[in-house]
Amino acid sequence: MLPPEDQALLERRARLLGPAYRLFYEEPFHPVRGEGVWLYDAAGKPWLDAYNNVVCVGHARPEVVEAIARQASTLNTHTRYLHEGVLDYAERLLATLPPELGHATFTCTGSEANDLAMRVARAHTGGTGLIVTHWAYHGVTSAIAEASPSLGQHIVLGANVRTVPAPAPLPGQSAEDCGRVFAEGVRAAVADLKAHGIKAAALMVDTVFSSDGIFTEPAGFLREAVEAIHEAGGVFIADEVQPGFARTGECFWGFQRHGIVPDMVTMGKPMGNGHPVAGMAVRPEVMAAFGRQSRYFNTFGGNPVSMAAAAAVLDVIQGQELQRNALEVGAYLRAGLVSLADKHALVGEVRGAGLFIGLELVTDRVLRTPATAEAAQVVNGLRRNGVLLSATGETAHVLKIRPPLVFTREHADLLVSRVDFVLGSLF
Ligand code: PMP
């Protein structure tokens, strides 16, 4: 039962915010404070945040808070005046990326970054077709929402949009074989666009396929699809809004695990640790046509405060070696989750890279039958037991575990023991 004050908040939300907003959990959660990997309710009770990839360096991280406050109390303008902040950050950001990606453009949201990437792709290729995965999510602008099938069965995809099955490797399948199946889907989508008089402009994928169900292994399976879109005259856009900024452990960016160099990379969520800053990196030759045809100005994108926040995030990720932490703690956490399979028949595959982990729940391990209802029960059971996470995939049967990068082995032990407890007590 919700406390009466939260019941009142629910009613206010419905009245003020209208019907399109959704809350997590059967019993909505009302945090009032965050610190590190913890969220606290009004009574001071802690919840382990195993879900929020935005606060990559931890809730209320002092270095980021101070950087924002310092810059906000000095100057905040926009990118139509000269300022070192945007250049210093662009330099540091581009240094984390392959040298082919030579320009950076800043936005406030991942949606805007993807929307801009599409405009750039169209200007460069002369095409309009966009290929995405079957249950992708890329954002909220009208062009990008029309390429985000996971928004639900009522979403009408754009006439220029085609979907392909995400690479979901069979057990033991090689990167080449899995990649070939994915690339064949891309080639079929290109052909279908062509049959409708549409030239392919881009293949856009989230490089951990977060909405499709989290597919990260075997690394390398993206290679052939990149070749396929290039053969069709289109570009490859790596949507790094979820996997970017050291989360996958082995590399700073999700696409790097696959040994490819995208034409554009979009990013957001963790970039400002909660401050709304996002952006796009692009090959100069791909950006050139858009630059000739159009000017780009985003009132808030790349402003000095946003750049200060983003720079402070990079300082912490790099200074505290959070990429290495993601690799080590992620491997430790996955091993802990795998060990639960001995005790709980529902536990299927454990997937992921670094601290981006999917725990598949199945009612039949051989047939891999999605345990959709059970996954919802586990997510809500964990919420009642002090742990926050969610479920993903078209059938929402994959627990999505994506904690702040400051997660430790002790936090991983706690998470595994609570999952163990909830699975044991519910089933
Ligand atoms: N791409 C991906 C893969 C995302 O997960 C999201 C956000 N969930 C977006 C783009 C859109 O980002 P934003 O909400 O900042 O517009």
mmCIF file of C-alpha atoms in Angstrom, residues 17-304:
data_model
loop_
_atom_site.group_PDB
_atom_site.id
_atom_site.type_symbol
_atom_site.label_atom_id
_atom_site.label_comp_id
_atom_site.label_asym_id
_atom_site.label_seq_id
_atom_site.Cartn_x
_atom_site.Cartn_y
_atom_site.Cartn_z
ATOM 1 C CA LEU A 17 1.043 15.782 -16.406
ATOM 2 C CA GLY A 18 -1.728 13.998 -18.276
ATOM 3 C CA PRO A 19 -1.938 10.472 -19.631
ATOM 4 C CA ALA A 20 1.321 9.952 -21.575
ATOM 5 C CA TYR A 21 3.673 9.615 -18.592
ATOM 6 C CA ARG A 22 4.346 6.185 -17.102
ATOM 7 C CA LEU A 23 5.781 5.250 -13.715
ATOM 8 C CA PHE A 24 7.986 2.288 -12.904
ATOM 9 C CA TYR A 25 6.730 -0.429 -10.534
ATOM 10 C CA GLU A 26 3.352 -1.589 -9.233
ATOM 11 C CA GLU A 27 4.163 0.410 -6.131
ATOM 12 C CA PRO A 28 5.678 3.665 -7.462
ATOM 13 C CA PHE A 29 8.974 4.687 -5.931
ATOM 14 C CA HIS A 30 9.505 8.128 -4.394
ATOM 15 C CA PRO A 31 13.169 8.904 -3.731
ATOM 16 C CA VAL A 32 14.105 12.195 -2.128
ATOM 17 C CA ARG A 33 17.912 11.985 -2.177
ATOM 18 C CA GLY A 34 20.720 10.147 -3.936
ATOM 19 C CA GLU A 35 24.353 9.464 -3.158
ATOM 20 C CA GLY A 36 26.720 7.112 -4.982
ATOM 21 C CA VAL A 37 24.804 3.964 -5.916
ATOM 22 C CA TRP A 38 22.042 4.636 -3.383
ATOM 23 C CA LEU A 39 18.663 6.333 -3.516
ATOM 24 C CA TYR A 40 16.858 7.199 -0.283
ATOM 25 C CA ASP A 41 13.180 7.641 0.495
ATOM 26 C CA ALA A 42 11.802 10.268 2.893
ATOM 27 C CA ALA A 43 12.237 7.921 5.848
ATOM 28 C CA GLY A 44 15.947 7.537 5.008
ATOM 29 C CA LYS A 45 15.639 3.945 3.761
ATOM 30 C CA PRO A 46 18.272 3.133 1.079
ATOM 31 C CA TRP A 47 17.627 1.454 -2.272
ATOM 32 C CA LEU A 48 20.469 -0.008 -4.320
ATOM 33 C CA ASP A 49 20.303 1.638 -7.745
ATOM 34 C CA ALA A 50 21.223 -1.084 -10.220
ATOM 35 C CA TYR A 51 19.488 0.601 -13.128
ATOM 36 C CA ASN A 52 20.515 4.216 -13.595
ATOM 37 C CA ASN A 53 23.203 4.568 -16.243
ATOM 38 C CA VAL A 54 22.719 8.339 -16.369
ATOM 39 C CA VAL A 55 24.427 8.930 -13.040
ATOM 40 C CA CYS A 56 27.463 7.029 -14.276
ATOM 41 C CA VAL A 57 29.824 8.502 -11.671
ATOM 42 C CA GLY A 58 27.247 8.180 -8.889
ATOM 43 C CA HIS A 59 24.261 10.155 -7.653
ATOM 44 C CA ALA A 60 25.055 13.747 -6.588
ATOM 45 C CA ARG A 61 28.742 13.291 -7.445
ATOM 46 C CA PRO A 62 30.464 16.263 -5.772
ATOM 47 C CA GLU A 63 32.981 16.954 -8.582
ATOM 48 C CA VAL A 64 30.147 17.304 -11.113
ATOM 49 C CA VAL A 65 27.945 19.346 -8.778
ATOM 50 C CA GLU A 66 30.858 21.709 -8.087
ATOM 51 C CA ALA A 67 31.757 22.079 -11.776
ATOM 52 C CA ILE A 68 28.155 22.990 -12.626
ATOM 53 C CA ALA A 69 27.904 25.461 -9.743
ATOM 54 C CA ARG A 70 31.252 27.083 -10.546
ATOM 55 C CA GLN A 71 30.450 27.625 -14.226
ATOM 56 C CA ALA A 72 26.821 28.641 -13.587
ATOM 57 C CA SER A 73 28.007 31.318 -11.199
ATOM 58 C CA THR A 74 30.536 32.623 -13.776
ATOM 59 C CA LEU A 75 28.951 32.554 -17.231
ATOM 60 C CA ASN A 76 26.373 30.625 -19.194
ATOM 61 C CA THR A 77 25.764 31.550 -22.812
ATOM 62 C CA HIS A 78 25.651 29.558 -26.053
ATOM 63 C CA THR A 79 27.793 28.428 -28.981
ATOM 64 C CA ARG A 80 27.431 31.668 -30.963
ATOM 65 C CA TYR A 81 30.028 33.373 -28.782
ATOM 66 C CA LEU A 82 33.609 32.220 -28.523
ATOM 67 C CA HIS A 83 34.280 30.042 -25.495
ATOM 68 C CA GLU A 84 37.079 27.593 -24.668
ATOM 69 C CA GLY A 85 34.802 25.219 -22.758
ATOM 70 C CA VAL A 86 33.122 23.697 -25.801
ATOM 71 C CA LEU A 87 36.466 23.329 -27.598
ATOM 72 C CA ASP A 88 38.316 21.833 -24.640
ATOM 73 C CA TYR A 89 35.550 19.309 -24.201
ATOM 74 C CA ALA A 90 35.285 18.536 -27.944
ATOM 75 C CA GLU A 91 39.022 17.841 -27.973
ATOM 76 C CA ARG A 92 38.818 15.494 -25.005
ATOM 77 C CA LEU A 93 35.719 13.743 -26.333
ATOM 78 C CA LEU A 94 37.173 13.208 -29.809
ATOM 79 C CA ALA A 95 40.348 11.825 -28.219
ATOM 80 C CA THR A 96 38.254 8.926 -26.827
ATOM 81 C CA LEU A 97 37.019 8.101 -30.350
ATOM 82 C CA PRO A 98 38.756 6.736 -33.477
ATOM 83 C CA PRO A 99 40.694 9.492 -35.311
ATOM 84 C CA GLU A 100 38.345 9.261 -38.319
ATOM 85 C CA LEU A 101 35.655 10.990 -36.227
ATOM 86 C CA GLY A 102 36.891 14.541 -36.378
ATOM 87 C CA HIS A 103 33.927 16.795 -35.558
ATOM 88 C CA ALA A 104 31.688 17.026 -32.499
ATOM 89 C CA THR A 105 28.226 18.615 -32.342
ATOM 90 C CA PHE A 106 26.350 19.165 -29.081
ATOM 91 C CA THR A 107 22.679 18.774 -28.238
ATOM 92 C CA CYS A 108 20.678 18.478 -25.019
ATOM 93 C CA THR A 109 19.204 15.014 -25.540
ATOM 94 C CA GLY A 110 20.013 11.735 -27.223
ATOM 95 C CA SER A 111 16.866 12.129 -29.322
ATOM 96 C CA GLU A 112 18.129 15.391 -30.783
ATOM 97 C CA ALA A 113 21.518 13.800 -31.457
ATOM 98 C CA ASN A 114 19.883 10.941 -33.381
ATOM 99 C CA ASP A 115 17.580 13.334 -35.204
ATOM 100 C CA LEU A 116 20.558 15.446 -36.253
ATOM 101 C CA ALA A 117 22.495 12.332 -37.296
ATOM 102 C CA MET A 118 19.621 11.413 -39.611
ATOM 103 C CA ARG A 119 19.593 14.877 -41.178
ATOM 104 C CA VAL A 120 23.351 14.664 -41.694
ATOM 105 C CA ALA A 121 23.010 11.173 -43.204
ATOM 106 C CA ARG A 122 20.376 12.413 -45.636
ATOM 107 C CA ALA A 123 22.422 15.402 -46.706
ATOM 108 C CA HIS A 124 25.491 13.204 -47.242
ATOM 109 C CA THR A 125 23.871 10.275 -49.038
ATOM 110 C CA GLY A 126 20.959 11.900 -50.844
ATOM 111 C CA GLY A 127 18.818 9.061 -49.489
ATOM 112 C CA THR A 128 16.094 9.080 -46.833
ATOM 113 C CA GLY A 129 15.767 5.404 -45.815
ATOM 114 C CA LEU A 130 16.534 4.462 -42.216
ATOM 115 C CA ILE A 131 17.128 0.914 -41.002
ATOM 116 C CA VAL A 132 16.808 0.100 -37.274
ATOM 117 C CA THR A 133 16.374 -3.074 -35.263
ATOM 118 C CA HIS A 134 13.056 -4.707 -34.628
ATOM 119 C CA TRP A 135 12.538 -3.462 -31.048
ATOM 120 C CA ALA A 136 14.780 -0.402 -31.111
ATOM 121 C CA TYR A 137 14.419 2.804 -29.170
ATOM 122 C CA HIS A 138 16.166 5.912 -30.469
ATOM 123 C CA GLY A 139 14.165 8.826 -29.064
ATOM 124 C CA VAL A 140 11.249 11.200 -29.047
ATOM 125 C CA THR A 141 11.402 13.609 -32.009
ATOM 126 C CA SER A 142 8.794 12.782 -34.649
ATOM 127 C CA ALA A 143 11.377 11.487 -37.149
ATOM 128 C CA ILE A 144 13.085 9.344 -34.514
ATOM 129 C CA ALA A 145 9.931 8.181 -32.709
ATOM 130 C CA GLU A 146 8.846 6.856 -36.116
ATOM 131 C CA ALA A 147 12.012 4.736 -36.016
ATOM 132 C CA SER A 148 11.504 3.504 -32.426
ATOM 133 C CA PRO A 149 9.291 0.421 -32.635
ATOM 134 C CA SER A 150 9.657 -0.294 -28.907
ATOM 135 C CA LEU A 151 7.449 2.743 -28.198
ATOM 136 C CA GLY A 152 4.651 0.206 -28.586
ATOM 137 C CA GLN A 153 2.327 -1.514 -30.939
ATOM 138 C CA HIS A 154 0.450 1.710 -31.744
ATOM 139 C CA ILE A 155 3.516 3.553 -33.003
ATOM 140 C CA VAL A 156 3.334 4.081 -36.759
ATOM 141 C CA LEU A 157 6.778 3.629 -38.275
ATOM 142 C CA GLY A 158 7.839 6.101 -40.955
ATOM 143 C CA ALA A 159 7.318 5.151 -44.607
ATOM 144 C CA ASN A 160 11.122 5.456 -44.966
ATOM 145 C CA VAL A 161 11.862 3.175 -41.978
ATOM 146 C CA ARG A 162 12.596 -0.550 -42.133
ATOM 147 C CA THR A 163 13.305 -2.861 -39.202
ATOM 148 C CA VAL A 164 15.631 -5.846 -39.068
ATOM 149 C CA PRO A 165 15.920 -8.522 -36.375
ATOM 150 C CA ALA A 166 18.633 -7.640 -33.837
ATOM 151 C CA PRO A 167 21.627 -9.973 -33.806
ATOM 152 C CA ALA A 168 20.511 -12.555 -31.240
ATOM 153 C CA PRO A 169 23.280 -15.161 -31.381
ATOM 154 C CA LEU A 170 22.410 -18.819 -30.932
ATOM 155 C CA PRO A 171 24.477 -20.577 -28.262
ATOM 156 C CA GLY A 172 27.978 -21.152 -29.612
ATOM 157 C CA GLN A 173 27.379 -19.201 -32.829
ATOM 158 C CA SER A 174 30.443 -17.412 -34.201
ATOM 159 C CA ALA A 175 30.589 -13.635 -34.659
ATOM 160 C CA GLU A 176 30.851 -14.209 -38.421
ATOM 161 C CA ASP A 177 27.754 -16.408 -38.605
ATOM 162 C CA CYS A 178 25.689 -14.185 -36.344
ATOM 163 C CA GLY A 179 26.924 -11.121 -38.203
ATOM 164 C CA ARG A 180 26.026 -12.646 -41.569
ATOM 165 C CA VAL A 181 22.417 -13.229 -40.497
ATOM 166 C CA PHE A 182 22.169 -9.647 -39.250
ATOM 167 C CA ALA A 183 23.769 -8.255 -42.428
ATOM 168 C CA GLU A 184 21.395 -10.298 -44.599
ATOM 169 C CA GLY A 185 18.536 -8.582 -42.775
ATOM 170 C CA VAL A 186 20.115 -5.205 -43.549
ATOM 171 C CA ARG A 187 20.546 -6.138 -47.235
ATOM 172 C CA ALA A 188 16.899 -7.242 -47.428
ATOM 173 C CA ALA A 189 15.803 -3.944 -45.841
ATOM 174 C CA VAL A 190 17.909 -1.979 -48.354
ATOM 175 C CA ALA A 191 16.298 -3.949 -51.198
ATOM 176 C CA ASP A 192 12.804 -3.364 -49.837
ATOM 177 C CA LEU A 193 13.446 0.370 -49.519
ATOM 178 C CA LYS A 194 14.730 0.367 -53.089
ATOM 179 C CA ALA A 195 11.645 -1.485 -54.305
ATOM 180 C CA HIS A 196 9.629 1.398 -52.862
ATOM 181 C CA GLY A 197 11.802 4.004 -54.577
ATOM 182 C CA ILE A 198 13.713 4.911 -51.384
ATOM 183 C CA LYS A 199 17.506 5.056 -51.182
ATOM 184 C CA ALA A 200 18.989 3.902 -47.867
ATOM 185 C CA ALA A 201 20.606 6.744 -45.920
ATOM 186 C CA ALA A 202 21.574 4.977 -42.697
ATOM 187 C CA LEU A 203 21.667 1.930 -40.476
ATOM 188 C CA MET A 204 21.288 3.103 -36.866
ATOM 189 C CA VAL A 205 21.845 0.662 -33.997
ATOM 190 C CA ASP A 206 22.256 0.807 -30.252
ATOM 191 C CA THR A 207 25.523 -1.118 -30.038
ATOM 192 C CA VAL A 208 24.395 -3.198 -27.033
ATOM 193 C CA PHE A 209 20.850 -3.653 -28.391
ATOM 194 C CA SER A 210 19.498 -2.603 -25.042
ATOM 195 C CA SER A 211 15.795 -2.426 -26.013
ATOM 196 C CA ASP A 212 15.982 -5.555 -28.150
ATOM 197 C CA GLY A 213 17.109 -7.626 -25.146
ATOM 198 C CA ILE A 214 20.866 -6.831 -24.683
ATOM 199 C CA PHE A 215 23.123 -8.599 -27.187
ATOM 200 C CA THR A 216 26.853 -8.056 -26.815
ATOM 201 C CA GLU A 217 28.588 -11.315 -27.693
ATOM 202 C CA PRO A 218 30.284 -12.584 -29.732
ATOM 203 C CA ALA A 219 32.034 -9.258 -30.313
ATOM 204 C CA GLY A 220 32.513 -8.597 -34.012
ATOM 205 C CA PHE A 221 28.995 -9.406 -35.177
ATOM 206 C CA LEU A 222 28.407 -5.805 -36.361
ATOM 207 C CA ARG A 223 31.173 -5.834 -38.965
ATOM 208 C CA GLU A 224 29.332 -7.263 -41.948
ATOM 209 C CA ALA A 225 26.274 -5.071 -41.427
ATOM 210 C CA VAL A 226 28.471 -1.966 -41.589
ATOM 211 C CA GLU A 227 29.842 -3.247 -44.902
ATOM 212 C CA ALA A 228 26.295 -3.924 -46.123
ATOM 213 C CA ILE A 229 25.058 -0.384 -45.425
ATOM 214 C CA HIS A 230 28.189 1.086 -47.009
ATOM 215 C CA GLU A 231 27.683 -1.049 -50.144
ATOM 216 C CA ALA A 232 24.185 0.443 -50.370
ATOM 217 C CA GLY A 233 25.608 3.980 -50.209
ATOM 218 C CA GLY A 234 24.348 4.586 -46.658
ATOM 219 C CA VAL A 235 26.137 5.412 -43.420
ATOM 220 C CA PHE A 236 26.431 3.582 -40.127
ATOM 221 C CA ILE A 237 25.279 5.441 -37.009
ATOM 222 C CA ALA A 238 26.320 3.960 -33.651
ATOM 223 C CA ASP A 239 23.769 5.032 -31.045
ATOM 224 C CA GLU A 240 25.932 5.079 -27.919
ATOM 225 C CA VAL A 241 23.364 6.806 -25.727
ATOM 226 C CA GLN A 242 23.202 3.709 -23.513
ATOM 227 C CA PRO A 243 26.512 1.842 -23.970
ATOM 228 C CA GLY A 244 28.853 4.839 -24.243
ATOM 229 C CA PHE A 245 31.235 6.362 -21.689
ATOM 230 C CA ALA A 246 33.114 3.268 -20.433
ATOM 231 C CA ARG A 247 30.090 1.203 -19.418
ATOM 232 C CA THR A 248 30.981 -1.878 -21.438
ATOM 233 C CA GLY A 249 34.353 -2.158 -19.706
ATOM 234 C CA GLU A 250 36.623 -3.419 -22.457
ATOM 235 C CA CYS A 251 36.296 -0.195 -24.418
ATOM 236 C CA PHE A 252 35.086 3.336 -23.881
ATOM 237 C CA TRP A 253 32.404 2.953 -26.586
ATOM 238 C CA GLY A 254 30.194 -0.041 -27.322
ATOM 239 C CA PHE A 255 30.978 -0.142 -31.055
ATOM 240 C CA GLN A 256 34.716 -0.498 -30.368
ATOM 241 C CA ARG A 257 34.205 -4.041 -29.087
ATOM 242 C CA HIS A 258 33.082 -4.961 -32.616
ATOM 243 C CA GLY A 259 36.210 -3.609 -34.313
ATOM 244 C CA ILE A 260 34.344 -1.102 -36.471
ATOM 245 C CA VAL A 261 34.544 2.643 -37.084
ATOM 246 C CA PRO A 262 31.121 4.267 -37.447
ATOM 247 C CA ASP A 263 30.387 7.247 -39.671
ATOM 248 C CA MET A 264 28.571 8.901 -36.794
ATOM 249 C CA VAL A 265 28.371 8.251 -33.069
ATOM 250 C CA THR A 266 25.512 9.648 -30.989
ATOM 251 C CA MET A 267 25.670 9.929 -27.219
ATOM 252 C CA GLY A 268 23.820 11.325 -24.220
ATOM 253 C CA LYS A 269 22.503 9.889 -20.959
ATOM 254 C CA PRO A 270 25.702 9.480 -18.836
ATOM 255 C CA MET A 271 27.526 12.344 -20.540
ATOM 256 C CA GLY A 272 26.557 14.941 -17.896
ATOM 257 C CA ASN A 273 25.733 12.571 -15.000
ATOM 258 C CA GLY A 274 22.152 13.910 -15.117
ATOM 259 C CA HIS A 275 22.800 17.374 -16.509
ATOM 260 C CA PRO A 276 21.105 17.389 -19.957
ATOM 261 C CA VAL A 277 24.008 17.237 -22.372
ATOM 262 C CA ALA A 278 24.268 14.999 -25.441
ATOM 263 C CA GLY A 279 25.940 15.068 -28.812
ATOM 264 C CA MET A 280 27.232 13.528 -31.975
ATOM 265 C CA ALA A 281 30.690 12.805 -33.359
ATOM 266 C CA VAL A 282 31.054 12.514 -37.109
ATOM 267 C CA ARG A 283 33.553 11.997 -39.898
ATOM 268 C CA PRO A 284 34.273 15.431 -41.420
ATOM 269 C CA GLU A 285 33.569 14.195 -44.961
ATOM 270 C CA VAL A 286 30.134 12.976 -43.817
ATOM 271 C CA MET A 287 29.341 16.319 -42.151
ATOM 272 C CA ALA A 288 30.416 18.446 -45.112
ATOM 273 C CA ALA A 289 27.180 18.434 -47.162
ATOM 274 C CA PHE A 290 25.016 19.242 -44.121
ATOM 275 C CA GLY A 291 27.351 22.115 -43.224
ATOM 276 C CA ARG A 292 26.957 23.550 -46.727
ATOM 277 C CA GLN A 293 23.172 23.181 -46.775
ATOM 278 C CA SER A 294 22.336 24.266 -43.276
ATOM 279 C CA ARG A 295 23.517 26.039 -40.158
ATOM 280 C CA TYR A 296 23.291 24.332 -36.813
ATOM 281 C CA PHE A 297 22.354 26.100 -33.621
ATOM 282 C CA ASN A 298 20.951 24.559 -30.488
ATOM 283 C CA THR A 299 20.179 27.171 -27.819
ATOM 284 C CA PHE A 300 21.373 25.085 -24.884
ATOM 285 C CA GLY A 301 23.517 22.469 -26.628
ATOM 286 C CA GLY A 302 27.218 22.896 -25.865
ATOM 287 C CA ASN A 303 26.728 25.781 -23.421
ATOM 288 C CA PRO A 304 29.528 26.448 -20.925
#
